[in-house]
Coordinates of C-alpha atoms and ligand atoms in Angstrom, one line a residue:
M1 CA -10.8 9.8 -29.3
K2 CA -12.4 6.5 -30.5
T3 CA -15.6 6.6 -32.8
C4 CA -17.3 3.5 -32.9
I5 CA -17.4 0.3 -30.8
D6 CA -15.1 -1.2 -33.6
E7 CA -12.3 1.0 -32.7
L8 CA -11.9 -0.5 -29.1
A9 CA -8.7 -2.1 -28.9
I10 CA -10.5 -5.3 -26.9
L11 CA -12.5 -5.8 -30.1
G12 CA -9.5 -5.5 -32.4
G13 CA -8.7 -1.4 -32.7
A14 CA -5.5 0.1 -32.0
P15 CA -5.0 0.7 -28.4
L16 CA -5.2 4.2 -26.7
F17 CA -1.6 4.3 -25.5
D18 CA 1.2 2.5 -27.1
S19 CA 3.1 2.4 -23.7
P20 CA 1.5 1.2 -20.8
R21 CA 0.3 3.9 -18.3
S22 CA 0.9 2.5 -14.6
I23 CA -0.7 2.2 -11.1
G24 CA 2.6 2.9 -10.0
Q25 CA 3.8 5.8 -8.6
L26 CA 7.4 5.3 -10.4
Y27 CA 9.0 8.6 -8.9
S28 CA 12.2 9.0 -10.3
T29 CA 14.4 12.0 -9.6
D30 CA 16.6 13.9 -12.0
V31 CA 19.7 11.5 -12.5
E32 CA 22.7 13.7 -12.0
A33 CA 21.3 14.6 -8.5
Y34 CA 21.1 11.0 -7.6
L35 CA 24.5 10.2 -8.7
V36 CA 25.8 13.5 -6.5
T37 CA 23.9 11.7 -3.4
L38 CA 25.2 8.6 -4.3
K39 CA 28.9 9.8 -4.5
E40 CA 28.9 10.2 -0.6
A41 CA 28.8 6.3 -0.4
F42 CA 31.5 5.4 -2.8
D43 CA 33.7 8.2 -1.0
A44 CA 33.4 6.9 2.3
R45 CA 33.8 3.1 1.0
H46 CA 30.7 2.4 3.0
L47 CA 28.7 0.8 0.3
T48 CA 25.5 -0.9 2.9
N49 CA 25.7 -2.1 6.9
D50 CA 24.5 1.2 8.2
G51 CA 26.1 3.7 6.1
P52 CA 26.2 7.2 6.1
I53 CA 23.2 7.8 3.4
V54 CA 21.1 5.2 5.2
R55 CA 21.6 7.1 8.6
R56 CA 20.6 10.1 6.7
L57 CA 17.8 8.8 5.4
E58 CA 16.6 7.4 8.8
R59 CA 17.0 10.8 10.4
K60 CA 15.3 12.5 8.0
L61 CA 12.3 9.8 7.9
A62 CA 12.1 9.6 11.8
R63 CA 11.7 13.6 11.9
F64 CA 9.0 13.5 9.2
H65 CA 7.0 10.8 10.8
G66 CA 7.3 12.3 14.0
T67 CA 8.8 9.1 15.5
A68 CA 11.8 8.9 18.0
H69 CA 13.1 6.0 15.8
C70 CA 13.2 4.9 11.7
I71 CA 14.8 1.5 11.3
S72 CA 15.4 1.1 7.3
L73 CA 15.1 -2.1 5.7
A74 CA 15.3 -4.0 2.5
N75 CA 11.8 -4.0 2.1
A76 CA 8.7 -3.8 3.5
G77 CA 7.5 -7.1 3.5
L78 CA 10.3 -8.0 5.9
G79 CA 9.6 -5.6 8.4
I80 CA 6.0 -6.8 8.4
T81 CA 7.3 -10.4 9.0
M82 CA 10.0 -9.2 11.2
L83 CA 7.2 -7.3 13.6
M84 CA 5.2 -10.7 13.6
Q85 CA 7.6 -13.0 14.0
L86 CA 8.9 -10.9 17.4
F87 CA 5.4 -9.9 18.4
A88 CA 4.6 -13.8 18.6
N89 CA 7.6 -14.2 21.4
G90 CA 8.2 -17.7 20.2
K91 CA 4.5 -18.8 20.0
Q92 CA 3.1 -20.3 16.8
G93 CA -0.5 -18.4 16.7
E94 CA -2.4 -16.3 14.4
V95 CA -2.0 -12.7 13.7
I96 CA -5.2 -10.8 12.5
M97 CA -5.3 -8.8 9.5
P98 CA -8.1 -7.2 6.8
A99 CA -8.8 -9.6 4.1
F100 CA -9.7 -6.9 1.8
S101 CA -5.8 -6.1 1.6
Y102 CA -2.8 -6.4 0.1
R103 CA -1.8 -10.0 -1.0
G104 CA 1.9 -10.2 0.5
L105 CA 0.1 -10.3 4.2
P106 CA -0.6 -13.8 4.7
H107 CA 2.6 -15.1 3.2
F108 CA 4.6 -12.9 5.8
A109 CA 2.1 -14.4 8.6
Q110 CA 3.5 -17.8 7.9
W111 CA 7.3 -16.9 7.2
A112 CA 6.9 -15.6 10.8
G113 CA 5.5 -18.7 11.9
Q114 CA 1.7 -17.7 12.0
L115 CA -1.5 -17.5 10.5
P116 CA -3.7 -15.2 9.1
C117 CA -6.8 -14.9 11.0
F118 CA -8.9 -12.5 8.7
C119 CA -11.3 -9.8 9.9
D120 CA -13.9 -7.6 8.1
V121 CA -13.2 -3.7 7.1
D122 CA -15.0 -0.6 7.5
P123 CA -17.3 -0.5 4.1
L124 CA -15.9 3.1 4.2
T125 CA -12.6 3.3 5.2
H126 CA -11.6 0.0 4.5
F127 CA -9.8 -0.2 7.8
L128 CA -10.0 -2.9 10.0
D129 CA -13.7 -3.0 11.8
P130 CA -13.1 -3.2 15.5
K131 CA -16.5 -5.3 16.2
S132 CA -14.6 -8.1 13.4
V133 CA -11.6 -8.0 15.0
E134 CA -12.9 -8.1 18.9
S135 CA -15.1 -10.8 17.8
S136 CA -12.0 -13.0 15.9
I137 CA -9.5 -12.5 19.3
N138 CA -8.4 -15.9 20.8
E139 CA -6.0 -17.6 22.6
R140 CA -3.8 -18.0 19.6
T141 CA -4.1 -14.6 18.6
T142 CA -0.2 -13.3 18.7
S143 CA -1.1 -9.3 17.6
I144 CA -3.1 -7.4 15.4
L145 CA -1.9 -5.7 11.6
G146 CA -4.4 -2.9 10.5
V147 CA -3.6 -1.5 6.7
C148 CA -4.4 2.3 6.4
N149 CA -5.8 2.6 2.8
F150 CA -5.0 5.6 0.8
N151 CA -7.9 7.3 1.1
D152 CA -8.5 7.4 5.0
P153 CA -6.1 6.0 7.5
G154 CA -9.3 4.1 9.4
D155 CA -10.0 4.0 13.0
I156 CA -6.7 3.5 14.3
D157 CA -7.7 4.8 17.9
G158 CA -10.5 1.9 18.1
L159 CA -8.6 -1.0 16.7
T160 CA -5.6 0.4 19.7
R161 CA -8.2 0.3 22.5
I162 CA -9.2 -3.2 21.6
A163 CA -5.3 -4.3 21.6
R164 CA -4.9 -2.7 25.0
R165 CA -7.7 -4.6 26.6
H166 CA -6.5 -7.8 25.1
N167 CA -3.0 -7.0 26.1
L168 CA -2.3 -7.4 22.4
P169 CA 0.3 -5.8 20.1
V170 CA -1.0 -3.9 17.2
F171 CA 1.2 -2.4 14.2
L172 CA 0.1 -1.0 11.3
D173 CA 1.1 -1.4 7.6
S174 CA 0.6 2.5 6.6
V175 CA 2.5 1.8 2.9
Y176 CA -0.4 3.7 1.7
A177 CA -0.5 6.5 4.0
V178 CA 2.8 8.5 3.9
G179 CA 2.4 11.9 4.2
S180 CA -1.2 11.3 5.2
T181 CA -2.1 12.6 8.7
Y182 CA -4.2 11.0 11.6
K183 CA -5.6 13.8 13.9
N184 CA -3.3 16.2 12.0
R185 CA -0.3 14.3 12.8
N186 CA 1.7 12.2 9.9
L187 CA 1.1 9.1 10.2
G188 CA 3.9 7.1 12.3
P189 CA 3.5 7.1 16.0
F190 CA 0.5 5.5 16.6
T191 CA 0.8 1.9 17.3
D192 CA 3.3 -0.1 18.8
A193 CA 4.8 0.2 15.1
E194 CA 4.5 1.2 11.5
V195 CA 5.4 -0.1 8.6
Y196 CA 6.4 1.7 4.9
S197 CA 7.8 0.8 1.7
L198 CA 10.0 2.3 -0.9
H199 CA 9.3 0.2 -3.5
A200 CA 9.3 2.0 -7.2
T201 CA 5.6 2.3 -7.5
K202 CA 5.1 3.4 -3.6
L203 CA 4.6 7.1 -2.8
L204 CA 8.9 7.6 -1.8
N205 CA 11.0 5.6 -4.3
G206 CA 14.0 3.9 -3.3
F207 CA 14.0 1.1 -6.5
E208 CA 13.4 -1.3 -3.1
G209 CA 13.0 -0.8 0.6
G210 CA 11.4 -0.2 3.3
Y211 CA 11.0 1.5 6.9
I212 CA 9.8 0.9 10.2
T213 CA 8.9 3.8 13.0
T214 CA 8.6 3.1 16.2
D215 CA 8.5 5.4 19.4
D216 CA 9.8 1.8 21.8
D217 CA 13.1 1.8 22.4
A218 CA 13.4 -1.6 23.4
L219 CA 11.8 -2.5 19.9
A220 CA 14.0 -0.2 17.7
Q221 CA 16.8 -2.1 19.5
K222 CA 15.4 -5.3 18.6
L223 CA 14.7 -4.7 15.1
I224 CA 17.6 -3.3 14.4
W225 CA 19.4 -6.5 15.9
Q226 CA 17.2 -8.5 14.1
R227 CA 17.6 -7.0 10.7
N228 CA 21.5 -8.0 10.9
F229 CA 21.2 -11.7 11.7
A230 CA 20.6 -11.2 15.1
L231 CA 24.3 -11.7 16.2
S232 CA 25.1 -12.9 19.6
G233 CA 27.9 -9.9 19.6
L234 CA 25.4 -7.5 18.8
K235 CA 22.7 -8.6 21.1
P236 CA 21.2 -5.5 23.0
Y237 CA 20.9 -5.1 26.3
I238 CA 17.2 -6.1 27.0
E239 CA 14.6 -8.9 28.1
N240 CA 12.7 -11.3 26.1
T241 CA 14.9 -11.7 23.0
E242 CA 15.0 -15.4 23.1
S243 CA 12.6 -16.2 20.8
L244 CA 13.8 -13.6 18.3
F245 CA 15.0 -14.8 14.4
G246 CA 17.8 -13.1 12.8
L247 CA 18.0 -12.4 8.9
N248 CA 19.6 -9.7 6.5
A249 CA 17.1 -7.0 6.0
K250 CA 19.6 -4.3 5.7
L251 CA 18.9 -0.9 3.0
N252 CA 22.0 -0.3 0.9
E253 CA 23.3 3.1 0.3
M254 CA 22.4 2.7 -3.3
H255 CA 18.4 2.9 -2.3
A256 CA 18.7 4.7 0.2
A257 CA 20.1 7.9 -1.7
M258 CA 17.1 7.4 -4.3
A259 CA 14.8 7.4 -1.2
L260 CA 16.3 10.5 0.6
L261 CA 15.7 12.5 -2.9
S262 CA 12.1 11.2 -2.3
I263 CA 11.7 12.1 0.4
D264 CA 13.2 16.1 -0.2
N265 CA 10.4 16.2 -3.2
I266 CA 7.9 14.5 -1.2
E267 CA 5.5 17.7 -1.6
T268 CA 6.0 18.0 -5.5
I269 CA 5.0 14.5 -5.4
I270 CA 2.0 14.7 -3.8
D271 CA 1.1 17.9 -5.7
C272 CA 1.3 16.0 -8.9
N273 CA -0.7 13.4 -7.5
F274 CA -3.4 15.9 -6.6
S275 CA -3.4 17.5 -10.1
R276 CA -3.8 13.7 -11.3
F277 CA -6.6 13.1 -9.1
Y278 CA -8.6 16.5 -9.8
A279 CA -8.1 15.7 -13.5
Y280 CA -10.2 12.3 -13.3
R281 CA -12.4 14.3 -10.8
Y282 CA -13.4 16.7 -13.2
G283 CA -13.5 13.9 -16.1
L284 CA -15.3 11.4 -14.4
K285 CA -18.0 14.1 -13.4
D286 CA -20.9 13.9 -15.6
I287 CA -20.2 10.1 -16.0
N288 CA -23.1 8.1 -14.2
G289 CA -22.1 4.8 -12.7
L290 CA -18.5 5.2 -12.2
Y291 CA -17.5 7.1 -9.2
L292 CA -13.9 8.0 -8.0
L293 CA -13.6 7.2 -4.1
P294 CA -12.9 10.2 -2.3
Y295 CA -10.1 11.0 -0.2
K296 CA -10.6 12.2 3.6
K297 CA -11.2 15.8 4.1
D298 CA -9.9 17.2 7.3
E299 CA -6.6 15.2 7.0
Q300 CA -4.0 15.6 4.9
V301 CA -3.6 12.7 2.2
N302 CA -1.2 12.0 -0.4
Y303 CA -3.4 11.5 -3.5
Q304 CA -1.4 8.8 -4.8
M305 CA -4.4 6.3 -6.1
A306 CA -7.5 6.8 -8.3
V307 CA -10.2 3.9 -7.4
V308 CA -13.1 3.6 -9.2
E309 CA -16.4 2.1 -7.8
V310 CA -18.6 0.2 -10.7
S311 CA -22.0 0.8 -9.5
A312 CA -25.1 -1.8 -10.8
E313 CA -26.4 0.6 -13.2
W314 CA -23.1 0.7 -15.3
P315 CA -23.6 -1.3 -18.7
L316 CA -20.3 -3.6 -18.2
T317 CA -18.9 -5.3 -15.0
R318 CA -15.5 -4.4 -13.2
N319 CA -14.0 -7.0 -14.6
Q320 CA -15.3 -6.5 -17.9
M321 CA -13.6 -3.0 -17.4
V322 CA -10.4 -3.9 -16.2
S323 CA -9.8 -6.4 -19.5
L324 CA -11.1 -3.3 -21.9
L325 CA -8.6 -1.0 -20.2
R326 CA -5.6 -3.3 -20.1
A327 CA -6.5 -3.7 -24.0
E328 CA -6.1 0.0 -24.3
G329 CA -2.3 0.5 -22.3
C330 CA -3.9 0.7 -19.2
S331 CA -1.8 -1.7 -17.2
I332 CA -4.3 -1.4 -14.2
S333 CA -5.8 -4.1 -11.8
A334 CA -9.4 -4.5 -9.7
Y335 CA -8.7 -3.6 -6.5
Y336 CA -8.1 -5.8 -3.6
S337 CA -9.7 -8.8 -5.7
P338 CA -10.1 -11.6 -5.1
A339 CA -10.0 -10.5 -1.5
L340 CA -7.5 -12.7 0.3
H341 CA -9.5 -15.2 2.9
R342 CA -10.8 -16.5 -1.3
S343 CA -7.5 -16.6 -2.8
E344 CA -4.6 -18.3 -3.9
H345 CA -3.0 -16.5 -1.1
C346 CA -4.6 -18.0 1.8
P347 CA -2.9 -20.8 3.5
P348 CA -4.1 -24.3 2.1
G349 CA -6.9 -26.0 4.6
L350 CA -7.2 -22.6 6.6
E351 CA -11.0 -22.5 7.6
V352 CA -12.2 -18.7 6.6
P353 CA -15.3 -17.0 7.9
D354 CA -17.7 -15.1 5.6
L355 CA -16.8 -11.7 5.8
P356 CA -19.7 -10.0 3.8
V357 CA -18.2 -6.4 3.6
T358 CA -14.8 -7.2 2.5
E359 CA -16.5 -9.5 -0.4
E360 CA -18.5 -7.1 -1.4
L361 CA -16.2 -4.6 -1.7
A362 CA -13.9 -6.9 -3.3
E363 CA -16.6 -6.9 -6.6
K364 CA -16.6 -3.3 -7.2
Y365 CA -13.5 -1.3 -7.6
F366 CA -10.7 -1.1 -10.0
Q367 CA -7.7 1.4 -10.2
L368 CA -6.9 4.2 -13.0
P369 CA -3.7 4.8 -14.2
V370 CA -1.5 7.3 -12.0
G371 CA 2.1 8.1 -11.2
E372 CA 4.9 9.7 -13.5
L373 CA 3.8 7.5 -16.7
T374 CA 0.6 9.1 -16.6
S375 CA 0.1 12.9 -17.7
T376 CA -3.0 14.9 -16.9
E377 CA -3.9 14.9 -21.0
D378 CA -3.4 11.1 -21.0
I379 CA -6.3 11.0 -17.8
E380 CA -8.5 13.4 -20.3
K381 CA -8.2 10.5 -23.3
I382 CA -9.2 8.1 -20.6
C383 CA -11.9 9.5 -19.4
Q384 CA -13.3 10.6 -23.1
L385 CA -12.8 6.8 -23.6
L386 CA -15.1 6.1 -20.4
S387 CA -17.8 8.1 -21.9
C388 CA -17.6 6.6 -24.8
I389 CA -18.2 3.4 -22.7
E390 CA -21.0 4.8 -20.9
D391 CA -22.8 5.7 -24.3
W392 CA -22.1 2.3 -26.2
G393 CA -22.3 0.2 -23.0
S394 CA -25.1 -2.1 -23.8
E395 CA -24.0 -2.9 -27.3
I396 CA -20.2 -3.4 -26.1
S397 CA -21.6 -5.8 -23.2
V398 CA -23.2 -7.7 -26.0
R399 CA -19.9 -7.9 -27.9
L400 CA -17.8 -8.7 -24.8
N401 CA -20.0 -12.0 -23.8
Q402 CA -20.0 -13.4 -26.8
K403 CA -16.4 -13.4 -26.3
G404 CA -16.6 -15.3 -23.0
L405 CA -15.6 -12.0 -21.0
S406 CA -18.2 -11.6 -18.0
Ligands
PLP1 C1 3.6 -2.8 -1.5 C2 3.1 -3.2 -0.3 C3 3.6 -3.8 0.6 C4 4.7 -4.4 0.5 O1 5.9 -3.5 0.4 P1 7.7 -4.0 0.0 O2 8.5 -2.9 0.0 O3 7.7 -4.3 -1.8 O4 7.8 -5.2 0.6 C5 3.1 -4.0 1.9 N1 2.0 -3.7 2.2 C6 1.1 -2.9 1.2 C7 -0.1 -2.4 1.6 C8 1.6 -2.4 -0.2 O5 1.1 -2.0 -1.0

């Protein structure tokens, strides 16, 4: 417990934590259980290229998401790239995507021969705003990519209706929505395809990895062909494959074994997230000016992140809060800031519109530590620290401004 402002790490005091508290999930299974699972691949002498564990994982994930197909991948970014390439059908065009989102998206568009077309988001769900999407559709549009956020998957039906009206493919980056429901069904089957990640920091940990869910048989065959170099000898008997590029996006057995143990333990993972989220809710309830973003109430959610809004009455700026907490050993970040259309990730020279909701959101949020490296006791300490910051706010503000931190 800090007793005066000079004990804050950013002002020279000892940090609250001597090892980093992360914003990633970093779920780790028991190593013995992992080795037992992995042994199947060694026994079969089948380490990658559709091995037995990969196939078991795909079946399990398809059942979990309620889709006809699950196509496992080396990572989610490749899945997004593959879908953008495939949906463009040989055309160099634009993919509609939110600007308040994950930094990789504009890069993936360019790998797929597309440019990002940034749209605004809904102020509450942070999902693509259907009105902004509709006014951005033009003759260059090749597909629409919605991103489901951690707290609320958003108006997926609204987005799908617009896509159908304009005869455009629509797909979702649902990385943050594993285990979340929409209309009381697990995410997975609601658009042409959905992409998920198995990166160590996400809900399901396969070290690295990803997958696509879809109910479209022809699309599934194309993706399976595409992820394995699109070899002519393996070409599926389906139309419309002329403009498809292949690549190597296969998941291997080591990663699949790890991911399999995550999906087996998904309920426990979500329960632990729930405990941490509630520890924050309790710890922040008497602190004025910091508001924990709530989760959607009438659906299942995975409680994977704790995002805080810094309101105007709080004595420090969002960026000062990030610097201060980082100094204390919380390896946190601002939440989607800067927005993509104003960031280094925007292709140079791209003409971008003003996106008022996105720009406002990008100024006010930061993430708090969660996941396996953060205990509920750690969360109590963090909340005590935040309470001290509330009390000492104006003095801290003066000191940080003197240091040039605004
Ligand atoms: C992490 C992440 C990705 C990319 O996942 P990888 O498997 O690391 O490629 C894509 N979208 C969102 C929203 C993410 O958070």
